[in-house]
């Protein structure tokens, strides 16, 4: 597929660590999963180091940086602790996400409008260190405009609502919102990614949006790996993305 039409797949290995941590032993190892994901066709690996270290821990980031050839997308909250860790490791990319201690997963996008002044120094320091910064935001025009004014080169559109709502009119409306946001991102010069909650039955319409160049997918792939293996799950996802792209 020509480079312009290709859409990258970032595999999020957080929940390999969730299973490992349930036993407090070394197995299953998220770094091993990342290396396998690379062989299966992933273009990058994503890992979210949360404040409470509930899945990925500091040593995982260290090992991913040392052992992985693929680019690492370091998901992080905008805190001094995480900024310092990012600056120490200098991953290829950092995706700034909102983080609430009590949530099960990243529930909504970052509020780049209200949080603008707070976010300015974090974005600037990471960008200055040569890290490709993305902001995980809801698919809304004002959030995209705020990303531009913050100097973030990339946004990741939150697809959680699109995946959660009932199939039919509600899903179509959410898809439309993401399509409009992706078009706006391209118009204002932002590189556009998307992710959260994507599965085999929801990925194609998102992968078909021409302005979106990367999807980050975790929970579904790791869950599906229980039944058919991680390699097969990634290959099937890759195939669905490629087909959607070719048909677009
Ligand atoms: N993108 C971001 C910014 C996320 O926080 C997450 C979840 O950690 C994902 C993508 C992947 O979501 P999921 O695990 O539901 O595929």
Coordinates of C-alpha atoms and ligand atoms in Angstrom, one line a residue:
X1 CA 0.0 0.0 0.0
X2 CA 1.4 3.4 -0.8
X3 CA 2.8 5.3 2.1
X4 CA 0.1 8.0 2.0
X5 CA -2.7 5.5 2.5
X6 CA -1.0 3.3 5.1
X7 CA -2.3 3.5 8.6
X8 CA -0.1 2.6 11.5
X9 CA -1.1 0.2 14.3
X10 CA 0.2 1.0 17.8
X11 CA -0.3 -2.0 20.1
X12 CA -0.9 -1.1 23.7
X13 CA 0.6 -3.7 26.1
X14 CA -0.8 -2.4 29.4
X15 CA -3.1 -5.3 30.0
X16 CA -0.4 -7.9 29.7
X17 CA 1.0 -6.2 32.7
X18 CA -2.5 -6.2 34.4
X19 CA -2.5 -10.0 34.2
X20 CA 1.1 -10.2 35.4
X21 CA 0.5 -7.9 38.3
X22 CA -2.6 -10.0 39.4
X23 CA 0.0 -12.6 40.6
X24 CA 2.9 -10.3 41.4
X25 CA 5.3 -12.5 39.4
X26 CA 7.2 -11.8 36.1
X27 CA 4.7 -13.7 33.8
X28 CA 3.2 -12.7 31.4
X29 CA 5.8 -10.1 30.4
X30 CA 4.6 -7.0 28.5
X31 CA 8.0 -6.6 26.9
X32 CA 7.8 -10.1 25.4
X33 CA 4.3 -9.2 24.1
X34 CA 5.7 -6.0 22.6
X35 CA 8.5 -8.0 20.8
X36 CA 5.9 -10.4 19.5
X37 CA 3.6 -7.6 18.4
X38 CA 6.5 -6.2 16.4
X39 CA 6.9 -9.5 14.6
X40 CA 3.1 -9.7 14.0
X41 CA 3.0 -6.3 12.2
X42 CA 2.7 -3.6 14.8
X43 CA 4.2 -0.3 13.8
X44 CA 4.7 0.9 17.4
X45 CA 4.1 0.0 21.0
X46 CA 2.1 2.0 23.5
X47 CA 2.4 1.8 27.3
X48 CA 0.7 3.9 29.9
X49 CA 2.7 4.4 33.1
X50 CA 0.0 5.4 35.6
X51 CA 0.6 7.2 38.8
X52 CA -0.5 4.1 40.8
X53 CA 1.5 1.7 38.6
X54 CA -1.5 -0.6 38.3
X55 CA -0.2 -2.2 35.1
X56 CA 2.9 -0.9 33.5
X57 CA 5.7 -0.3 36.0
X58 CA 8.9 1.8 35.7
X59 CA 11.1 -1.2 34.9
X60 CA 8.8 -2.1 32.0
X61 CA 9.4 1.3 30.4
X62 CA 13.2 0.9 31.0
X63 CA 13.1 -2.5 29.3
X64 CA 10.9 -1.3 26.4
X65 CA 13.3 1.5 25.8
X66 CA 16.3 -0.9 25.8
X67 CA 14.9 -4.0 24.1
X68 CA 12.4 -2.7 21.5
X69 CA 13.2 -1.6 18.0
X70 CA 9.8 -0.2 17.3
X71 CA 9.0 3.4 18.4
X72 CA 7.6 3.6 22.0
X73 CA 4.6 5.8 22.6
X74 CA 4.7 6.7 26.3
X75 CA 1.3 7.5 27.6
X76 CA 1.4 9.8 30.6
X77 CA -0.5 12.2 32.7
X78 CA 0.7 15.8 32.8
X79 CA 2.5 15.6 36.1
X80 CA 6.0 16.6 37.1
X81 CA 6.9 12.9 37.9
X82 CA 5.8 11.6 34.5
X83 CA 7.5 14.5 32.6
X84 CA 10.7 13.7 34.4
X85 CA 10.5 10.1 33.5
X86 CA 9.7 11.0 29.8
X87 CA 12.7 13.4 29.7
X88 CA 15.0 10.7 31.2
X89 CA 14.0 8.0 28.6
X90 CA 13.2 10.2 25.6
X91 CA 10.8 7.8 24.0
X92 CA 9.8 8.4 20.4
X93 CA 6.5 9.8 21.4
X94 CA 4.5 10.9 24.5
X95 CA 0.7 10.9 24.6
X96 CA -0.7 13.1 27.3
X97 CA -3.8 11.7 28.8
X98 CA -6.1 12.7 31.7
X99 CA -5.8 10.4 34.6
X100 CA -8.2 9.9 37.5
X101 CA -7.2 7.6 40.3
X102 CA -10.6 6.0 40.6
X103 CA -11.2 5.3 36.9
X104 CA -11.0 1.9 35.3
X105 CA -9.6 3.3 32.1
X106 CA -9.0 6.7 30.5
X107 CA -12.6 7.8 30.6
X108 CA -12.6 11.0 28.5
X109 CA -10.3 13.2 26.6
X110 CA -7.9 15.7 28.0
X111 CA -9.5 19.1 28.4
X112 CA -6.9 21.1 26.4
X113 CA -9.2 24.2 26.5
X114 CA -9.6 24.5 30.2
X115 CA -6.3 23.0 31.0
X116 CA -4.4 25.1 28.4
X117 CA -2.2 27.1 30.8
X118 CA -1.5 24.2 33.0
X119 CA -0.4 22.1 29.9
X120 CA 1.8 24.7 28.2
X121 CA 5.0 23.9 30.0
X122 CA 4.6 20.1 29.8
X123 CA 4.0 20.2 26.1
X124 CA 6.9 22.7 25.5
X125 CA 9.5 20.7 27.6
X126 CA 8.6 17.4 25.9
X127 CA 8.6 19.0 22.4
X128 CA 11.9 20.7 23.1
X129 CA 13.4 17.3 24.1
X130 CA 12.6 16.0 20.6
X131 CA 9.7 13.8 21.8
X132 CA 6.6 13.7 19.5
X133 CA 3.8 15.0 21.7
X134 CA 0.2 14.0 21.2
X135 CA -2.8 15.0 23.2
X136 CA -5.6 12.5 23.8
X137 CA -8.7 14.6 23.2
X138 CA -12.4 14.2 22.5
X139 CA -13.2 14.8 18.8
X140 CA -14.2 18.4 19.2
X141 CA -13.1 21.4 17.2
X142 CA -12.2 23.6 20.2
X143 CA -10.0 20.8 21.6
X144 CA -8.2 20.6 18.3
X145 CA -7.7 24.3 18.2
X146 CA -6.4 24.3 21.7
X147 CA -3.9 21.5 20.7
X148 CA -2.6 23.9 17.9
X149 CA -2.2 26.7 20.3
X150 CA -0.4 24.5 22.8
X151 CA 2.1 23.6 20.1
X152 CA 1.4 19.8 20.1
X153 CA 2.0 18.4 16.6
X154 CA -0.3 15.4 17.1
X155 CA -3.7 14.6 18.5
X156 CA -5.3 11.3 19.3
X157 CA -9.0 11.3 19.0
X158 CA -10.9 9.4 21.8
X159 CA -13.0 6.7 20.1
X160 CA -14.4 5.3 23.4
X161 CA -17.9 6.8 23.0
X162 CA -18.1 5.7 19.3
X163 CA -17.3 2.1 20.4
X164 CA -19.7 2.2 23.4
X165 CA -22.9 3.5 22.0
X166 CA -25.4 1.2 20.4
X167 CA -24.9 0.3 16.8
X168 CA -27.1 2.3 14.4
X169 CA -27.9 6.0 14.5
X170 CA -26.0 6.8 17.7
X171 CA -22.8 5.0 16.4
X172 CA -23.2 6.8 13.0
X173 CA -23.4 10.2 14.8
X174 CA -20.3 9.5 16.8
X175 CA -18.5 8.3 13.6
X176 CA -19.5 11.6 12.0
X177 CA -18.1 13.5 14.9
X178 CA -14.8 11.7 14.5
X179 CA -14.7 12.2 10.7
X180 CA -15.4 16.0 11.2
X181 CA -12.7 16.3 13.8
X182 CA -10.1 14.4 11.7
X183 CA -10.8 16.6 8.8
X184 CA -10.4 19.7 11.0
X185 CA -7.2 18.3 12.4
X186 CA -5.8 17.9 8.9
X187 CA -7.0 21.4 8.0
X188 CA -5.1 23.0 10.9
X189 CA -2.0 20.9 10.4
X190 CA -2.2 18.4 13.2
X191 CA -1.2 14.8 12.7
X192 CA -4.3 12.8 13.6
X193 CA -4.4 9.5 15.5
X194 CA -7.3 7.7 17.2
X195 CA -8.0 5.0 19.8
X196 CA -9.7 3.6 22.8
X197 CA -12.1 0.7 22.8
X198 CA -11.5 -0.4 19.2
X199 CA -12.3 -4.0 18.3
X200 CA -12.7 -6.1 15.2
X201 CA -16.3 -4.9 14.7
X202 CA -15.6 -1.2 15.2
X203 CA -12.2 -0.6 13.6
X204 CA -13.0 -0.4 9.9
X205 CA -15.0 2.9 9.7
X206 CA -12.3 4.6 11.8
X207 CA -9.4 3.2 9.8
X208 CA -11.2 4.4 6.6
X209 CA -10.9 8.0 7.7
X210 CA -8.2 9.4 5.4
X211 CA -6.8 12.0 7.8
X212 CA -6.2 9.4 10.6
X213 CA -2.7 7.9 10.2
X214 CA -2.4 5.8 13.4
X215 CA -4.6 3.7 15.7
X216 CA -3.7 2.7 19.2
X217 CA -5.4 -0.5 20.3
X218 CA -4.8 -2.5 23.5
X219 CA -7.5 -4.1 25.6
X220 CA -9.4 -5.9 22.8
X221 CA -6.2 -7.3 21.3
X222 CA -4.9 -8.6 24.6
X223 CA -8.3 -10.1 25.5
X224 CA -8.6 -11.7 22.1
X225 CA -5.1 -13.2 22.4
X226 CA -6.5 -15.5 25.1
X227 CA -8.6 -17.2 22.5
X228 CA -6.4 -17.2 19.4
X229 CA -3.0 -15.8 20.3
X230 CA -1.6 -12.3 20.2
X231 CA 0.0 -12.7 16.8
X232 CA -3.3 -13.8 15.2
X233 CA -5.2 -11.0 16.8
X234 CA -2.8 -8.4 15.6
X235 CA -2.7 -9.8 12.1
X236 CA -6.5 -9.8 11.9
X237 CA -6.7 -6.2 13.1
X238 CA -3.9 -5.2 10.7
X239 CA -5.8 -6.8 7.9
X240 CA -9.1 -5.1 8.8
X241 CA -7.3 -1.8 8.9
X242 CA -5.6 -2.3 5.6
X243 CA -8.8 -3.4 3.8
X244 CA -10.8 -0.4 5.2
X245 CA -8.0 1.8 4.0
X246 CA -7.9 0.2 0.5
X247 CA -11.6 0.6 0.1
X248 CA -11.8 4.2 1.3
Ligands
LIG1 N1 -5.2 5.5 23.4 C1 -5.1 6.0 24.6 C2 -4.7 7.5 24.8 C3 -5.4 5.3 25.7 O1 -5.4 5.8 27.0 C4 -5.8 3.9 25.6 C5 -6.1 3.1 26.8 O2 -5.0 3.0 27.6 C6 -5.8 3.4 24.3 C7 -5.6 4.3 23.2 C8 -6.2 2.0 24.0 O3 -7.5 1.7 24.4 P1 -7.9 0.2 24.5 O4 -7.1 -0.4 25.5 O5 -9.4 0.3 24.9 O6 -7.8 -0.3 23.1

